[in-house]
Short mmCIF file of C-alpha atoms in Angstrom, two decimals:
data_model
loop_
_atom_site.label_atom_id
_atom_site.label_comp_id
_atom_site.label_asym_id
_atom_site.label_seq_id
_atom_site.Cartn_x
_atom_site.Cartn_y
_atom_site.Cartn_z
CA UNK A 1353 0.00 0.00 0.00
CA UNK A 1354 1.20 3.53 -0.98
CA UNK A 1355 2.32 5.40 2.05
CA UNK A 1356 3.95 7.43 4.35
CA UNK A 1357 6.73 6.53 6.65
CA UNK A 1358 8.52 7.66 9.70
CA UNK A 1359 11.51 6.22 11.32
CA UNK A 1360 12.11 5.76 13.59
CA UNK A 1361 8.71 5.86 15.68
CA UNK A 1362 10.19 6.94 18.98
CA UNK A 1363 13.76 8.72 19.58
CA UNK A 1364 15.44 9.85 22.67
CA UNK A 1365 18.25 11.90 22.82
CA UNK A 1366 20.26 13.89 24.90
CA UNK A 1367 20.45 17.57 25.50
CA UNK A 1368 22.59 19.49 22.70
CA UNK A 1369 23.24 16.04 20.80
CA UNK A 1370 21.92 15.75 17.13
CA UNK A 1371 19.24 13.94 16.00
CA UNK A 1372 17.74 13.39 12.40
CA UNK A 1373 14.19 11.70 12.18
CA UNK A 1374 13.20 10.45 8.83
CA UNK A 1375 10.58 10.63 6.62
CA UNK A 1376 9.53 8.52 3.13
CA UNK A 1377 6.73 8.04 0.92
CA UNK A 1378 5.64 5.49 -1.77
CA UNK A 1379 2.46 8.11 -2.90
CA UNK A 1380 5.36 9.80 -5.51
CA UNK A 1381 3.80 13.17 -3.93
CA UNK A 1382 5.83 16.34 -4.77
CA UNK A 1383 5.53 18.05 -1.34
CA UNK A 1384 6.63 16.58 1.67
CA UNK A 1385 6.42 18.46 5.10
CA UNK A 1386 7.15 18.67 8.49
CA UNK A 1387 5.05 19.86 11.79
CA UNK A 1388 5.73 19.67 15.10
CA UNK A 1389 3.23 18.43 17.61
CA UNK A 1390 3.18 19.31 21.52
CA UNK A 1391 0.84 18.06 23.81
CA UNK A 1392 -2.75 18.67 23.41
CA UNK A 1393 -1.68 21.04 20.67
CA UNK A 1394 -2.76 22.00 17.40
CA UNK A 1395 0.15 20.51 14.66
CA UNK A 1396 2.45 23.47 13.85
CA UNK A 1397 4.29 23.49 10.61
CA UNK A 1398 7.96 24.02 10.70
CA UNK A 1399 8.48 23.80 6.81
CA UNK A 1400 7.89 22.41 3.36
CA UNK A 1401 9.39 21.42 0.25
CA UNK A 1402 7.59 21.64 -3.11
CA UNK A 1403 10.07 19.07 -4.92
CA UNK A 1404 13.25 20.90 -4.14
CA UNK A 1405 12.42 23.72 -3.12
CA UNK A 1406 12.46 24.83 0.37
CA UNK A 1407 10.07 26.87 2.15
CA UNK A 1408 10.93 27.74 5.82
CA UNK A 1409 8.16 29.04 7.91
CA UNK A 1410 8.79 32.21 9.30
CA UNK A 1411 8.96 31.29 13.25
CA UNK A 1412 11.13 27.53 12.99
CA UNK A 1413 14.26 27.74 14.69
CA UNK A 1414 17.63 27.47 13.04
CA UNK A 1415 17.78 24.70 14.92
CA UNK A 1416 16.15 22.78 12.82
CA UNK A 1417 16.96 22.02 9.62
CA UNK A 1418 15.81 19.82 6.59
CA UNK A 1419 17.02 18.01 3.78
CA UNK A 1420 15.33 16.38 0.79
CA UNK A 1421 17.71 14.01 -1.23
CA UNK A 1422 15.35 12.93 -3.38
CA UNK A 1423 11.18 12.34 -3.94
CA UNK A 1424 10.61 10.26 -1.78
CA UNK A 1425 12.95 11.06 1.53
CA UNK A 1426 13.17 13.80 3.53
CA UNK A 1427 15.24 14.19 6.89
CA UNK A 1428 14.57 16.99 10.25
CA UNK A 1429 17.81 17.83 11.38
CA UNK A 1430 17.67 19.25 15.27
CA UNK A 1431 21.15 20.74 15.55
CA UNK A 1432 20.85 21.07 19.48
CA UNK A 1433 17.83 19.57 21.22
CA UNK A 1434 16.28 21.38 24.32
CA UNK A 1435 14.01 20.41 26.44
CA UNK A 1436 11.66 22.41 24.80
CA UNK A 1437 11.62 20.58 21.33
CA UNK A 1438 10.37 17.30 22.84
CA UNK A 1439 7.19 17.19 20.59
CA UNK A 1440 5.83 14.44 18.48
CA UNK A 1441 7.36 15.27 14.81
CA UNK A 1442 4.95 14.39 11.87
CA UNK A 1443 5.90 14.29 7.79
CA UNK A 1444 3.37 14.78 5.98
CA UNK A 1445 2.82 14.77 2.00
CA UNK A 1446 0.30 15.91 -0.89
CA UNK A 1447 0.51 16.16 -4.32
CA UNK A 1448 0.38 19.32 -5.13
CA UNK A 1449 0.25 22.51 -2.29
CA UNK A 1450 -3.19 23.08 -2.42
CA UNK A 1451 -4.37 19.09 -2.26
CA UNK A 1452 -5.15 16.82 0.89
CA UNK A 1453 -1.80 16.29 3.05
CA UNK A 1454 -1.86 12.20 4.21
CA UNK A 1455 -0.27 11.59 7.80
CA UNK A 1456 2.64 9.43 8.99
CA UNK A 1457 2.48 8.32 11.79
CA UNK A 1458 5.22 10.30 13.40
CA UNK A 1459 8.19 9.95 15.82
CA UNK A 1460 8.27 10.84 19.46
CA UNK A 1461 10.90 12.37 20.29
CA UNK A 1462 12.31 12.81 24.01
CA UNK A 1463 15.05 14.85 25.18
CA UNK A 1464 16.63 14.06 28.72
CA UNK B 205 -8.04 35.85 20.08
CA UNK B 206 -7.54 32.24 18.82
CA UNK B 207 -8.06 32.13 14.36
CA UNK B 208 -9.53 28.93 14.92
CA UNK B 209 -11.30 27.08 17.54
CA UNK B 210 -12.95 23.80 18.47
CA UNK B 211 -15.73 22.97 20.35
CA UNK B 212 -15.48 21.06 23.10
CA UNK B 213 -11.96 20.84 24.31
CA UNK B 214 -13.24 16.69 25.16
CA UNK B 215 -16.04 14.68 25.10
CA UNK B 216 -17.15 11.39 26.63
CA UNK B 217 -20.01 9.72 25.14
CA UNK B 218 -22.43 6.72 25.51
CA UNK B 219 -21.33 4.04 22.76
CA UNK B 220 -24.51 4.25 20.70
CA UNK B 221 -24.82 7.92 20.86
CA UNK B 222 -25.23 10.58 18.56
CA UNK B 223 -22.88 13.59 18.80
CA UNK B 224 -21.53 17.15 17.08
CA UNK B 225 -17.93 18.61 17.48
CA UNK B 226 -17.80 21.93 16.06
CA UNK B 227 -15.02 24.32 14.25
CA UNK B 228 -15.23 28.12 13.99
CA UNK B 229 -13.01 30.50 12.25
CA UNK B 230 -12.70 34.06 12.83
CA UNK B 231 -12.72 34.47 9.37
CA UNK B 232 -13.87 33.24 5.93
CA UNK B 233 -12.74 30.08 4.97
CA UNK B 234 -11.28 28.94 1.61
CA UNK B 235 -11.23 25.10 2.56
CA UNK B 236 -11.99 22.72 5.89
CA UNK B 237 -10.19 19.90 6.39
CA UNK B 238 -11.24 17.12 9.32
CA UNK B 239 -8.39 14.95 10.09
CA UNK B 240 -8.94 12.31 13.15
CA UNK B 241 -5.66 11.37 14.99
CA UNK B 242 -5.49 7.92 17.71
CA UNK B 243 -3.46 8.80 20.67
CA UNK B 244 0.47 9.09 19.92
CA UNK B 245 -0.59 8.81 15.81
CA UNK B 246 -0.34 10.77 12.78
CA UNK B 247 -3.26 12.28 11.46
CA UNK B 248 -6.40 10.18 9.28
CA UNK B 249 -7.78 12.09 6.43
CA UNK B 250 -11.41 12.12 6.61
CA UNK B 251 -13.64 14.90 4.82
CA UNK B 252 -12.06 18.52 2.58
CA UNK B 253 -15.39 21.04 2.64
CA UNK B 254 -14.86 23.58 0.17
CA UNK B 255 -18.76 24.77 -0.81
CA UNK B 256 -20.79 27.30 1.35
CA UNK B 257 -23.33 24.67 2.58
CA UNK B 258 -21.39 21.54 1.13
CA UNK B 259 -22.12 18.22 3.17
CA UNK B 260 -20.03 15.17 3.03
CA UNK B 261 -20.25 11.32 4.96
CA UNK B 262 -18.20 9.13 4.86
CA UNK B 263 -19.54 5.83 6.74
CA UNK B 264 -21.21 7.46 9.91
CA UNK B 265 -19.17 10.03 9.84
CA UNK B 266 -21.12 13.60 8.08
CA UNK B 267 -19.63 17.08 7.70
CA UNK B 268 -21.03 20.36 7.20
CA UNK B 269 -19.78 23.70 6.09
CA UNK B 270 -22.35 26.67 6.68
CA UNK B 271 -23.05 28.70 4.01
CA UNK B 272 -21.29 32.10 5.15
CA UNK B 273 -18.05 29.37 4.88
CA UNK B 274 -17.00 30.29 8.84
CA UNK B 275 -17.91 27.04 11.18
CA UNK B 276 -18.06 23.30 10.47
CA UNK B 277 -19.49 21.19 12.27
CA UNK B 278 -18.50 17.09 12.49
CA UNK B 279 -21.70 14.62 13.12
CA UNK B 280 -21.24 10.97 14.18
CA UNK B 281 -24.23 8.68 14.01
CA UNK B 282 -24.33 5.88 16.60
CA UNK B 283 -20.89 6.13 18.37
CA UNK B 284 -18.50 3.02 18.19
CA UNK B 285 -15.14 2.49 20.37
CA UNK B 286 -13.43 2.78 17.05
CA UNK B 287 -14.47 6.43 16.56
CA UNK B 288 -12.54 7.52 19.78
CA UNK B 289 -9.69 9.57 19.42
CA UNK B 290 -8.64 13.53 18.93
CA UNK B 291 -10.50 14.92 15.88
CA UNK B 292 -8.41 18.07 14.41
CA UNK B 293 -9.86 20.64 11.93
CA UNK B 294 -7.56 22.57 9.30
CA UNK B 295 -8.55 25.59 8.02
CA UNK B 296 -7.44 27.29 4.66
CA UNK B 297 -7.26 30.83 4.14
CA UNK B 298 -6.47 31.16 0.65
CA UNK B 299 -5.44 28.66 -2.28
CA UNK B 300 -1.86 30.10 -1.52
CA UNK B 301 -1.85 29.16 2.39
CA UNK B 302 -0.96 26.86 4.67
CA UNK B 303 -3.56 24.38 6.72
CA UNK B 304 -3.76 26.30 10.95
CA UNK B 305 -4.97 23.31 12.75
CA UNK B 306 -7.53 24.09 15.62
CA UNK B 307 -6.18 22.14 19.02
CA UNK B 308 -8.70 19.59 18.68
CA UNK B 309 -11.57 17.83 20.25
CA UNK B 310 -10.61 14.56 22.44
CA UNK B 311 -13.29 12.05 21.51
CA UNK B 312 -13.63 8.65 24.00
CA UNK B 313 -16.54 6.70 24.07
CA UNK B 314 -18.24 4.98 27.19
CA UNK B 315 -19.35 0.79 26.21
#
């Protein structure tokens, strides 16, 4: 079945030490993005890439960072975990910017 | 003031029973989305509302957008355990925009 991945589905690191969470699809969707979910909160988009190119929203840290190598991966870089960036991180795709984003199922991420 | 909100926070209802989670922008909406999301999940597409008064089901499942395109409102028809979870709304502003996600209404239902 055509889909979207995440890898891996829970991640603990420690504070300051990098981590990169994945993200691939099968759906051959051009955009791929990436929100970040606290608890009990609405999904916040960090950023999004329509094919290659990037499109940073406005309030993401430089901490984070992303990378698409090709269609169907794309990578968050966290340069520095805090504390404060232990969220539930979920890629999502469409086909075109306008059209219905499908879900992974995201990674956990925990920062001691 | 909050851009978009949902209606209630949570929710516990009898398994069997009817009920209505609501979603109200401050202002006029280009597009709805309802996405349903199980507990430490991603999100599960259900409905996109587009149309003033357009009304979509999709199994027991039926959403409404009003006609002046600023509230939504979610219906489910004789409540399984299978339709608990946190149900999200999306709003878009514009066919440039982004989706805002409201914080979402935490569904569980009593057997």
């Amino acid at each position: 079945d055509a889909m979207v991945i995440q890898n891996p589905r829970y991640q603990v690191t420690q504070f300051g030490k990098p981590v990169t969470l994945s993200c691939s699809q099968t759906l051959n969707h051009n955009v791929m993005y990436w929100y970040q979910q606290k608890s009990s909160q609405a999904p916040k988009l960090l950023f999004h890439y329509y094919d290659k190119d990037f499109n940073n929203e406005a309030d993401t840290p430089d901490n984070f960072q992303s990378r698409r190598p090709n269609t169907s991966f794309c990578f968050l870089d966290i340069r520095s975990p805090g504390l404060g960036d232990a969220a539930m991180y979920l890629c999502a795709t469409s086909r075109g910017q306008q059209e219905t984003q499908y879900f992974g199922p995201g990674t956990r991420l925990l920062v001691l | 003031s909050q851009e978009l909100e949902q209606s209630p926070q949570s929710l516990i209802v009898q398994e069997g029973k009817n009920l209505t989670i609501n979603c109200t922008s401050s202002k006029t909406l280009y597009g709805l989305y309802w996405y349903k999301q199980k507990y430490g999940e991603g999100l599960i597409f259900l409905m996109m509302l587009q149309k003033g008064g357009e009304e979509k089901s999709h199994e027991k499942i039926t959403a409404k957008l009003d006609e002046k395109k600023q509230q939504s409102s979610l219906h489910i028809t004789a409540s399984q355990p299978s339709h608990a979870g946190i149900y999200l709304c999306g709003a878009l502003y514009s066919s440039a925009s982004k989706i805002i996600f409201g914080s979402g209404t935490r569904l569980s239902i009593r057997p």
